[in-house]
Short mmCIF file of C-alpha atoms in Angstrom, two decimals:
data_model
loop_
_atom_site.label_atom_id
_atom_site.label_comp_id
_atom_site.label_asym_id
_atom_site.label_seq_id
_atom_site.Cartn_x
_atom_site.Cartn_y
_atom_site.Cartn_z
CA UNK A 1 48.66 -93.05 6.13
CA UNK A 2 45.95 -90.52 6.83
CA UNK A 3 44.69 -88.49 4.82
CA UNK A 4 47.01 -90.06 1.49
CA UNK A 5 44.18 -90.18 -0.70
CA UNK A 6 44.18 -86.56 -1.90
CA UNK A 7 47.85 -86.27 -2.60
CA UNK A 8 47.71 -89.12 -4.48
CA UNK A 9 47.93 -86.86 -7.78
CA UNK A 10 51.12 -85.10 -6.09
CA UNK A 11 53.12 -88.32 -5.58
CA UNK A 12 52.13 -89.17 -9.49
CA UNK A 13 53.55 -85.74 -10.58
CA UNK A 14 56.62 -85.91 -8.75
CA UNK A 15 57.46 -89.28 -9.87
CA UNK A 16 56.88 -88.92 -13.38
CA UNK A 17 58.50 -85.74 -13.71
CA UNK A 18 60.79 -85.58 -11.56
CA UNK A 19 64.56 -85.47 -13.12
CA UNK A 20 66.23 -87.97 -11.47
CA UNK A 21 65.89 -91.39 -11.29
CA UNK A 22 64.03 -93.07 -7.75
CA UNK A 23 64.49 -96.58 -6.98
CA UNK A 24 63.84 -98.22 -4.15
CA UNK A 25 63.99 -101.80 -2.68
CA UNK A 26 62.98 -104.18 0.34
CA UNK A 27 65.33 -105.92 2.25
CA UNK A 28 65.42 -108.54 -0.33
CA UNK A 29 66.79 -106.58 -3.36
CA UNK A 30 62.60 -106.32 -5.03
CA UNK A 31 61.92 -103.21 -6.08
CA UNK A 32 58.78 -101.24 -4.57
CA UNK A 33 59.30 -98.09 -6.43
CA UNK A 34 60.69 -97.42 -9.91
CA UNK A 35 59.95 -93.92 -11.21
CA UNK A 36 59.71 -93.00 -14.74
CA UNK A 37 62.64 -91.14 -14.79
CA UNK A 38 64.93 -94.82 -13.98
CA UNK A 39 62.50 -95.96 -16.68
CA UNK A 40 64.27 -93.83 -18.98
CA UNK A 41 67.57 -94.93 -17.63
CA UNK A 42 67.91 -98.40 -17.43
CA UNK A 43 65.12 -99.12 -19.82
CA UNK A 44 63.06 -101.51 -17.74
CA UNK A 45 59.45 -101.43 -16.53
CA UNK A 46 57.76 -101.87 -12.99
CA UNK A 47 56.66 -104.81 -13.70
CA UNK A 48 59.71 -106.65 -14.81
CA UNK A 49 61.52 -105.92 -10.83
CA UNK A 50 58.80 -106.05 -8.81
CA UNK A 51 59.11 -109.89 -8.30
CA UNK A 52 63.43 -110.14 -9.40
CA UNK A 53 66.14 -108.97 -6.81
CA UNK A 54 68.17 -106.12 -8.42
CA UNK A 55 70.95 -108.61 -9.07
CA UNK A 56 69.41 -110.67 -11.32
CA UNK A 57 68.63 -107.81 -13.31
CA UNK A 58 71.72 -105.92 -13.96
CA UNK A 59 75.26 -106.77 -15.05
CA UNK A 60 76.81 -106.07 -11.65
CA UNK A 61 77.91 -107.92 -8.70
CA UNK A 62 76.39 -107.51 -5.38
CA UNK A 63 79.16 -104.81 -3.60
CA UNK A 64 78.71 -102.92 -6.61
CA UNK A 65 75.39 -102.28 -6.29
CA UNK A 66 74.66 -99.18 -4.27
CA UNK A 67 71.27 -100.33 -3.20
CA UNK A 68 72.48 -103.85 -2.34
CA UNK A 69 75.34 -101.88 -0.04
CA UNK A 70 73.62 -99.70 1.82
CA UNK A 71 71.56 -102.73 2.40
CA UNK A 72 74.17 -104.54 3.86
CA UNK A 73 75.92 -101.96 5.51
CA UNK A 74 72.36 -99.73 6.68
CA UNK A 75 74.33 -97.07 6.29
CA UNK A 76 73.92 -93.81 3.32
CA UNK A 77 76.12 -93.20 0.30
CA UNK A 78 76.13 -89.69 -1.04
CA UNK A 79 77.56 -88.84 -4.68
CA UNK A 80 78.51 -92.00 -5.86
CA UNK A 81 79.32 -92.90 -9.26
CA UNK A 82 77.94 -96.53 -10.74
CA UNK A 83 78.83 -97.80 -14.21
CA UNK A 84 76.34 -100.34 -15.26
CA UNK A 85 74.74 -102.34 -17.97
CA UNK A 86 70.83 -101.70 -18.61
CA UNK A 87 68.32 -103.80 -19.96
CA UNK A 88 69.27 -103.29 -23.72
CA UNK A 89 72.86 -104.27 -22.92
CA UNK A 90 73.91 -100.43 -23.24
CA UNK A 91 76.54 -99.34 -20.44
CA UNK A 92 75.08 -96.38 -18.19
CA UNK A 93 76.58 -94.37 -15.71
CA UNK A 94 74.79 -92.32 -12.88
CA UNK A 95 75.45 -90.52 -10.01
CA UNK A 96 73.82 -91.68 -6.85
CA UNK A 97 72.82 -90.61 -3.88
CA UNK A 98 71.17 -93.55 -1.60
CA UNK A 99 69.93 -93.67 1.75
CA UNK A 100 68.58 -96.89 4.37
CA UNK A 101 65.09 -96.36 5.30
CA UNK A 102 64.23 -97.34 9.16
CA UNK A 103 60.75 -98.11 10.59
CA UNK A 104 61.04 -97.61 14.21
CA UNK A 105 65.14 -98.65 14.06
CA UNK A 106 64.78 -101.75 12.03
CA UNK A 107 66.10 -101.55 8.34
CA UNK A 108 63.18 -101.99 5.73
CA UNK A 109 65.05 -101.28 2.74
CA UNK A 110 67.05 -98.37 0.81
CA UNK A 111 65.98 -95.70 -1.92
CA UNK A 112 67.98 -94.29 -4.27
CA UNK A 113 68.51 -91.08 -6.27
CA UNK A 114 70.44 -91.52 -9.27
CA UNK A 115 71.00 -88.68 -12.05
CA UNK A 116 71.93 -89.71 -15.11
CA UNK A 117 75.35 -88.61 -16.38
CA UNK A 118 75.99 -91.27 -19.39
CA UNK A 119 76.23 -88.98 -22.08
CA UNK A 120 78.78 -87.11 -20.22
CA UNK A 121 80.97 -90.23 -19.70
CA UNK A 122 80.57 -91.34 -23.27
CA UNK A 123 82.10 -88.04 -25.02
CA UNK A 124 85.59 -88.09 -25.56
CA UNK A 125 87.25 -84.82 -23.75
CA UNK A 126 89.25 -83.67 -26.86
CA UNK A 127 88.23 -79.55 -26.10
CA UNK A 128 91.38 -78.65 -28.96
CA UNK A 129 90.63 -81.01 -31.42
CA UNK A 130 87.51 -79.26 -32.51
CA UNK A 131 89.95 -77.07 -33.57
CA UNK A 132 92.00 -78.78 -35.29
CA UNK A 133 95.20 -78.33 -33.32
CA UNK A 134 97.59 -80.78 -31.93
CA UNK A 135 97.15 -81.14 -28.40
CA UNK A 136 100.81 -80.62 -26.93
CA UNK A 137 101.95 -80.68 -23.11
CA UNK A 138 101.99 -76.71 -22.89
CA UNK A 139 98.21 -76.87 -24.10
CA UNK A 140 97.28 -78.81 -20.99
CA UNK A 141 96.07 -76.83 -18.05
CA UNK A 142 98.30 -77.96 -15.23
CA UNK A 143 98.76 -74.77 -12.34
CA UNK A 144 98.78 -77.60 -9.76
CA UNK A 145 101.50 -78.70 -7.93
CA UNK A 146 99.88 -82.59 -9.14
CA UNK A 147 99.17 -81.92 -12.66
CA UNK A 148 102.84 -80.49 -13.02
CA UNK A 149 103.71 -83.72 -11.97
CA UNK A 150 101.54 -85.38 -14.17
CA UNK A 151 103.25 -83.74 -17.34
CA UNK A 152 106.64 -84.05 -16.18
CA UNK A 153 106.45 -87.93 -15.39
CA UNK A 154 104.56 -88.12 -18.79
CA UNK A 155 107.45 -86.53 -20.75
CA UNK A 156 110.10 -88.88 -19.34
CA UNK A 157 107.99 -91.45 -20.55
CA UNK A 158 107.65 -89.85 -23.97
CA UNK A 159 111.59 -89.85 -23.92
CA UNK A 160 112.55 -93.28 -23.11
CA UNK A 161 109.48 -94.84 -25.16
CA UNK A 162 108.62 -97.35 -22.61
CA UNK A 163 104.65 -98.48 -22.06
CA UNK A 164 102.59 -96.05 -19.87
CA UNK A 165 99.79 -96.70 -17.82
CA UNK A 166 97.42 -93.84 -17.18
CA UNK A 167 95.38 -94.18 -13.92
CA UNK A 168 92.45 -91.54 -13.40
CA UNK A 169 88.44 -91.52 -13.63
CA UNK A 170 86.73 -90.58 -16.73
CA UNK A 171 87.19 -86.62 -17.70
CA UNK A 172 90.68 -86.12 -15.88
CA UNK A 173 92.18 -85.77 -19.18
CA UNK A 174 93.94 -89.13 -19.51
CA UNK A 175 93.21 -88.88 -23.88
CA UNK A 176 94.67 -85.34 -23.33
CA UNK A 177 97.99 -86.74 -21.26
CA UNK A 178 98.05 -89.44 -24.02
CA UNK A 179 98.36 -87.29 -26.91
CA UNK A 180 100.37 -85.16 -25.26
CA UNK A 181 102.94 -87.98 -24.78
CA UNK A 182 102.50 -88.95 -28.98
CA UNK A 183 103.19 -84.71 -29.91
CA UNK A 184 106.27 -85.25 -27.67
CA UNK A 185 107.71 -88.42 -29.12
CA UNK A 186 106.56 -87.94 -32.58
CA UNK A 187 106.36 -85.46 -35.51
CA UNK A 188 103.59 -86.95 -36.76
CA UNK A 189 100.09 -85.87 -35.26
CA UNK A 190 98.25 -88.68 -37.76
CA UNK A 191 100.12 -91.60 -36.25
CA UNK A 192 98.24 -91.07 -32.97
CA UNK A 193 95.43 -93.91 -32.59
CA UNK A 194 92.68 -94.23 -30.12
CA UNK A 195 91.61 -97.95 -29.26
CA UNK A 196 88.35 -97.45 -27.28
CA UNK A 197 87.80 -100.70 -24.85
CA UNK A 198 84.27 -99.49 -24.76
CA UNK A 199 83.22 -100.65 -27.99
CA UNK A 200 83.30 -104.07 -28.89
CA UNK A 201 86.11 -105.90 -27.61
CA UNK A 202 87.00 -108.35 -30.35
CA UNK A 203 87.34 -104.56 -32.21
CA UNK A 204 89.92 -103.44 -30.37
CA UNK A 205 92.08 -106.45 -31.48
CA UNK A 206 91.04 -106.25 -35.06
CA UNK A 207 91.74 -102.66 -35.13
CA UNK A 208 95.22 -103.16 -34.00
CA UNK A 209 95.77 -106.03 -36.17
CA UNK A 210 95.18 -103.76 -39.11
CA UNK A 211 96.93 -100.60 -38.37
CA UNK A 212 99.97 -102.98 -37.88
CA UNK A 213 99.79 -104.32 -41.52
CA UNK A 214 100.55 -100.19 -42.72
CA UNK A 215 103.87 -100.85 -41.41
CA UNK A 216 103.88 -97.26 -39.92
CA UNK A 217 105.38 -96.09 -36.54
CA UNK A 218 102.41 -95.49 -34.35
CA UNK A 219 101.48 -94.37 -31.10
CA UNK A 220 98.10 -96.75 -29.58
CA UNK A 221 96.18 -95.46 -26.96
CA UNK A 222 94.34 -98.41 -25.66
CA UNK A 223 91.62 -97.05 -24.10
CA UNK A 224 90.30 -98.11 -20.22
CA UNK A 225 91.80 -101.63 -21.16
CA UNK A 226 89.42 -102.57 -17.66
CA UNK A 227 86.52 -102.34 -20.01
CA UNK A 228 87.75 -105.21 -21.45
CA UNK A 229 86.84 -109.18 -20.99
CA UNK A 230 90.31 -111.07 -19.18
CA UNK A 231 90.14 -113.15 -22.05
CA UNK A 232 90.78 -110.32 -24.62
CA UNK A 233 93.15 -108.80 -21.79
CA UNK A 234 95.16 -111.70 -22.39
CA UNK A 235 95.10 -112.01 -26.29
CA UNK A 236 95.63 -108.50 -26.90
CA UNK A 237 99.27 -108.78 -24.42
CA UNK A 238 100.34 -111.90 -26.58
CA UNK A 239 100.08 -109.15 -29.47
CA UNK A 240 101.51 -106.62 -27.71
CA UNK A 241 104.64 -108.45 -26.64
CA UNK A 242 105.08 -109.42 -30.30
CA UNK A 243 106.05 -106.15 -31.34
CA UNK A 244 109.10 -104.73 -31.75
CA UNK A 245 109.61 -102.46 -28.35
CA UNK A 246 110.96 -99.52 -30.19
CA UNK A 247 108.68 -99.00 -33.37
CA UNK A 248 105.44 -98.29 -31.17
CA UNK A 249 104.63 -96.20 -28.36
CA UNK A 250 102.33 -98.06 -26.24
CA UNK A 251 99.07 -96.26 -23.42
CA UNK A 252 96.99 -97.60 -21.66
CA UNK A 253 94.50 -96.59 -18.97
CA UNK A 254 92.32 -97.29 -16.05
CA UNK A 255 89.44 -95.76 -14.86
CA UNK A 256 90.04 -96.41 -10.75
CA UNK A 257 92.74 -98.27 -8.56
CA UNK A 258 94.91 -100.94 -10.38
CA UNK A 259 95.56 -102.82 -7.72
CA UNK A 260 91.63 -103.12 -6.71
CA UNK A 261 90.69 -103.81 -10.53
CA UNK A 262 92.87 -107.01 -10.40
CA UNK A 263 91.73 -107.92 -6.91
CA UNK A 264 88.03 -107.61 -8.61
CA UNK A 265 89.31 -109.83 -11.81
CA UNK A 266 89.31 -106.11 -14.01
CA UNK A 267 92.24 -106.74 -15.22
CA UNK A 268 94.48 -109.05 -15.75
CA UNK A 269 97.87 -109.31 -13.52
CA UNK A 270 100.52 -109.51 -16.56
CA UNK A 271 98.99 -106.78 -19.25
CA UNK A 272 98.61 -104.65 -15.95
CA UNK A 273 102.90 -105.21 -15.24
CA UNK A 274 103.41 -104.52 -18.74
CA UNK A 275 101.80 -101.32 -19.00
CA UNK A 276 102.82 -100.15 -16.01
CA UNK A 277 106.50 -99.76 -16.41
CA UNK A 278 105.49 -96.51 -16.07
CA UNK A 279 102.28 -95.37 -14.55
CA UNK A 280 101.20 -92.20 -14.39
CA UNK A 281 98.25 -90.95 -11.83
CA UNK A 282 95.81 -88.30 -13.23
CA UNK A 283 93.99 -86.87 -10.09
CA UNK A 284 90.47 -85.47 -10.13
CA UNK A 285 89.63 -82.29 -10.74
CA UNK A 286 88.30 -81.56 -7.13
CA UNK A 287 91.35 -82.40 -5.59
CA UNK A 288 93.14 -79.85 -7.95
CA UNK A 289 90.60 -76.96 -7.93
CA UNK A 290 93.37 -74.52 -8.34
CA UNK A 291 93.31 -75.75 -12.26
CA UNK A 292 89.37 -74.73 -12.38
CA UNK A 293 89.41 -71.12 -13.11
CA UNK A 294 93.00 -71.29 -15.48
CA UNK A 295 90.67 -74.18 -17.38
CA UNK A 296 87.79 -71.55 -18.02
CA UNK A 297 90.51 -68.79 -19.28
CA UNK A 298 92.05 -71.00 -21.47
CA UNK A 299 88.74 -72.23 -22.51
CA UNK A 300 87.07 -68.80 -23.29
CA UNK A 301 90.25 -67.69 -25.01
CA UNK A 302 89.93 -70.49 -27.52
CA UNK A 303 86.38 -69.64 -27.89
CA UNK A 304 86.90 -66.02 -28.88
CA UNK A 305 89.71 -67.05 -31.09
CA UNK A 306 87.52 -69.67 -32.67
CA UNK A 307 84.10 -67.77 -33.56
CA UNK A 308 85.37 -64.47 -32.42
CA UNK A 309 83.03 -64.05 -29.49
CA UNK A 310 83.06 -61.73 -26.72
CA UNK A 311 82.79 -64.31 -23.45
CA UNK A 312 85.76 -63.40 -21.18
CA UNK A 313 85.24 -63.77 -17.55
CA UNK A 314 83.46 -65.90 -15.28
CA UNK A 315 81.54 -63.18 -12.68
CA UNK A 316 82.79 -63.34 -8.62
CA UNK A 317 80.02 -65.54 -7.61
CA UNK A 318 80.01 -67.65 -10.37
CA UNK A 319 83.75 -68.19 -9.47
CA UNK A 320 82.68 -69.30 -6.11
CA UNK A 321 80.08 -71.93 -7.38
CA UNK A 322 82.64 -73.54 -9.52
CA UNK A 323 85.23 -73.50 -6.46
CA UNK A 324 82.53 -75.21 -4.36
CA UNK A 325 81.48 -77.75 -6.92
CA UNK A 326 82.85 -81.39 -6.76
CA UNK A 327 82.84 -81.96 -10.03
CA UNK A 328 81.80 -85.76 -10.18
CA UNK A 329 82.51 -85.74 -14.04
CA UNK A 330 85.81 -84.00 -13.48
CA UNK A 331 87.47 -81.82 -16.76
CA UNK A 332 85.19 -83.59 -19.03
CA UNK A 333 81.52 -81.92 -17.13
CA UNK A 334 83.18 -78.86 -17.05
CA UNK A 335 83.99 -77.96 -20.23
CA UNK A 336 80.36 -79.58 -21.32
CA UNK A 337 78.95 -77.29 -18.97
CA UNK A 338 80.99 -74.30 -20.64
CA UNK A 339 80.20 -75.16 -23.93
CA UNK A 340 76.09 -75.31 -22.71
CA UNK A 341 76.59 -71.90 -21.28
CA UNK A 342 78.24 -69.83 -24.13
CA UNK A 343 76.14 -71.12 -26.56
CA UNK A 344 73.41 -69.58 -25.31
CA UNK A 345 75.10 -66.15 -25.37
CA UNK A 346 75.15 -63.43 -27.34
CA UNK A 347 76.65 -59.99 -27.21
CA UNK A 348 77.60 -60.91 -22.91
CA UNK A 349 81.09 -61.04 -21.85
CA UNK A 350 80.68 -62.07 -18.17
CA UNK A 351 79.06 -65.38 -17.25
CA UNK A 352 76.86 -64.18 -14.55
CA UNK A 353 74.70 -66.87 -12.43
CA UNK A 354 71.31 -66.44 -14.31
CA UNK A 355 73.26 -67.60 -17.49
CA UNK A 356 74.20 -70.95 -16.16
CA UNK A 357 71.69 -73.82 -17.06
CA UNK A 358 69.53 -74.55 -14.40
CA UNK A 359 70.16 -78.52 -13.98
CA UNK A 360 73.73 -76.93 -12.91
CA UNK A 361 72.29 -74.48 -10.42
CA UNK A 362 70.23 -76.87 -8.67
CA UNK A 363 72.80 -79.58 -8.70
CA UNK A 364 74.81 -76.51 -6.61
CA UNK A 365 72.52 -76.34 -4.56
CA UNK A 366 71.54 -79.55 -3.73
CA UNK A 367 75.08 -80.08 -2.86
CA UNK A 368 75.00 -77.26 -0.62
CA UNK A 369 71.87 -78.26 1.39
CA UNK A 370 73.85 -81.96 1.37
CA UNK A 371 76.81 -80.63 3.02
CA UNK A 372 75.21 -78.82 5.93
CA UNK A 373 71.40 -81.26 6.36
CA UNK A 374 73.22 -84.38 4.78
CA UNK A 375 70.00 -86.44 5.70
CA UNK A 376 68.54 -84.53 2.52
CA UNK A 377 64.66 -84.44 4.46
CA UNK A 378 64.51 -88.08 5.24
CA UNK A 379 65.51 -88.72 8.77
CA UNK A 380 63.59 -86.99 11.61
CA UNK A 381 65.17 -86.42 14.99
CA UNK A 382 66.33 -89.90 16.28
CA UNK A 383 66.75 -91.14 12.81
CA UNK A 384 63.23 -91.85 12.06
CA UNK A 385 62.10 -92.51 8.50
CA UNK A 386 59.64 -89.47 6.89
CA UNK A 387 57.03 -91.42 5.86
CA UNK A 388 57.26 -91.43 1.75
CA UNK A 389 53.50 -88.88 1.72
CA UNK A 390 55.56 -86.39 4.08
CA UNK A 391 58.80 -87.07 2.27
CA UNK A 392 57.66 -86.31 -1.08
CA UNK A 393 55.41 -82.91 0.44
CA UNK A 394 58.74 -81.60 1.76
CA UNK A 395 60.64 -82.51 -1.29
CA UNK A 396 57.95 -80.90 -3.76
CA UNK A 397 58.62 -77.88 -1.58
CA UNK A 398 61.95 -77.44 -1.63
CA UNK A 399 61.87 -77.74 -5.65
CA UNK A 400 58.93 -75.51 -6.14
CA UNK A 401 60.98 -72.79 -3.53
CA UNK A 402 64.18 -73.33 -5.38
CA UNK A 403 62.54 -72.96 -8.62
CA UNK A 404 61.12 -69.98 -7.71
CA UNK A 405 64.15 -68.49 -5.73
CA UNK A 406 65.67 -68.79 -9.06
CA UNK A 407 63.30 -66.24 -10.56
CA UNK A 408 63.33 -64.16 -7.85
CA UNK A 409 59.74 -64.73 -6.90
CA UNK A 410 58.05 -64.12 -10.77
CA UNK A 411 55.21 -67.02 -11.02
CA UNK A 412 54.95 -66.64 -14.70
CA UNK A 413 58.93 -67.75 -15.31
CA UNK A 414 59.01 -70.28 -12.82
CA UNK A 415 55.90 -72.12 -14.07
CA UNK A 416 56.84 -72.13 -17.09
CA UNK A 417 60.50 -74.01 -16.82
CA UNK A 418 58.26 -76.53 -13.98
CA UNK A 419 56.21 -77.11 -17.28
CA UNK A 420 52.71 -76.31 -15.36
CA UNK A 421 49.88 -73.39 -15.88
CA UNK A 422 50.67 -70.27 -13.95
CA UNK A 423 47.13 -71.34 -12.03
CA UNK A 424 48.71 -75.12 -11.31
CA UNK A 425 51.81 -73.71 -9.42
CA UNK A 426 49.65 -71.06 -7.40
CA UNK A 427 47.80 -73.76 -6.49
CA UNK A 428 50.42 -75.80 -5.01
CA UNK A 429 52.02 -72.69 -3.85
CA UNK A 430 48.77 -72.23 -1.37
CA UNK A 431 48.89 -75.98 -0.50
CA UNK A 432 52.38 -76.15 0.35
CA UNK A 433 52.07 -72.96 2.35
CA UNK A 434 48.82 -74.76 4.28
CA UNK A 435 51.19 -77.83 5.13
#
């Protein structure tokens, strides 16, 4: 490339600080880029991919890889969510947006975007408990015609005490519909037990084993039993059937499609038939929207009741930006996102835009520019690969502007959340504007 040399200390910058992960691979799966940022995620180094195809190196198969698809298919995948194992064994999940790259029409390999949302998927979406309330069915937010539908199927099944499978991603609320179901059936909120399938396996069973030795009348939520091995699928049925069908109320749930989970040997055939006397579907939050803004409400109302604040109201625009959102983390990103925002208020009573965390504002953003130049700067007229030098100038300027739209224009602000001198981003200000 001409000329590469003096950006050189550009392309360094971006990739190391950059906030989201960049990965990229030849046609063969070997990795050619790896920014610090993946580091970070997935734990490994350069070194340790450069000569290994990504399938060697993580716990997935090959059609679950996103790079290893678009591969395959040549074509992009925008907003996808992965759940993964790293190097340390640790499951991550990320949200990622990856794209072929073309050299004069022939397919040279794929780069990928991934943002990081494992700490989102790994808290449990209990808003209520923290306040040490019950959660009932009439504490649920459901103003959708589907969630409605949602709580009345799950109070027949608290009624006839059959097994229940929940069905939904992570953060629909399927904990919230669980609990629900237990506060329905039973007068006691302490006989409610969680089972998560994402810690160790052989604990689920052990867990079990011993809260059936207290001889009390309990409700188990077996948590995303998919997250289980087929093996302990199987062993924790043969318990299951054991017990007497009355005594217990028995949940399970699902993170995706049933029906594809056993086709991908998720889950096994006969636990899946006896959950799913009754199954229950828990749709995403962007395909119910009209439960967004009744969420916040309720939200802010426990929050004033709790620590007496004065947050109220979400402002118009802000409104709009939550309506327009897709919500990859459903229920369970927006109340994190809610509890970010208030806690950084004081004496306000209107969430206005410039009180939203920035990570959220960009991700709005970059959604936006996604929706209406879904090529995101990589593909030219005829679908010609950017090369990466040109790629990463126009990418560095559509942060920096960004960055700098959000503080209406004042250097001082805007270099200091990009973590540079005032100097560095004039600097780049003039050499982006010399482009």
């Amino acid at each position: 490339m001409k000329n590469s040399e003096p950006l050189l200390p550009f392309y360094e910058f971006i990739t190391t600080n950059v906030t989201v992960g960049i990965h990229a691979v030849d046609l063969s799966g070997k990795t050619i880029i790896y920014n610090t940022k993946m580091k970070e995620i997935e734990g490994f180094h350069f070194d340790e991919l450069a000569d290994r195809s990504v399938i060697e190196m993580f716990s997935f198969r090959q059609h679950e890889s996103t790079l290893m698809r678009v591969l395959q298919t040549g074509k992009k995948e925008i907003n996808v969510k992965q759940t993964y194992w790293n190097k340390n064994g640790h499951e991550i999940t990320t949200i990622n947006d990856t794209f072929p790259l073309y050299v004069e029409n022939k397919l040279i390999g794929a780069i990928e975007f991934a943002r990081d949302i494992t700490s989102l998927e790994k808290l449990v979406y209990q808003p209520l408990r923290r306040y040490g309330e019950p959660i009932t069915f009439d504490m649920i937010t459901a103003v959708s015609e589907s969630m409605r539908q949602v709580i009345a199927n799950a109070k027949k099944a608290s009624a006839v005490k059959l097994p229940v499978l929940l069905i939904g991603e992570s953060g629909t609320g399927k904990d919230l519909v669980a609990e629900g179901i237990h506060h329905a059936a039973s007068t006691d909120p302490e006989a409610f037990v969680t089972l998560v399938s994402r810690h160790s396996a052989q604990s689920v069973l052990d867990k079990l084993q011993k809260h059936l030795q207290d001889d009390k009348t309990y409700t188990f939520f077996f948590e995303r039993i998919d997250f289980l091995s087929l093996d302990i699928q199987e062993q924790l049925l043969e318990v299951l059937q054991s017990l007497p069908q009355s005594k217990y109320m028995l949940i399970g749930s699902v993170g995706s499609d049933p029906i594809t989970l056993i086709a991908e040997k998720k889950l096994s055939k006969s636990l899946y038939y006896f959950f799913a006397t009754m199954a229950i579907s828990i749709p995403n939050l962007t395909d119910r929207k009209e439960d967004i803004l009744p969420f916040v409400d309720d939200y802010f109302n426990r929050h004033q009741e709790r620590f007496a604040s004065n947050v109220a109201e979400l402002s118009p625009d802000v409104q709009d930006l939550f309506l327009q959102y897709d919500w990859p983390g459903n229920l369970k990103e927006l109340e994190l996102l809610l509890d970010e925002t208030v806690s950084f208020m004081t004496t306000e009573s209107t969430v206005t835009s410039d009180l939203l965390p920035m990570h959220f504002r960009f991700k709005v953003q970059q959604q936006d520019v996604s929706n209406h130049e879904p090529e995101f700067f990589m593909f030219q007229q005829q679908n010609d690969v950017m090369p990466l030098d040109a790629y990463l100038r126009e990418a560095e300027s559509y942060y920096v502007q960004n960055v700098l739209n959000l503080y209406e224009g004042n250097i001082t602000k805007a270099a200091s959340a990009l973590g540079m001198s005032r100097q560095n981003l004039q600097y780049r200000i003039r050499k982006i504007k010399n482009q």
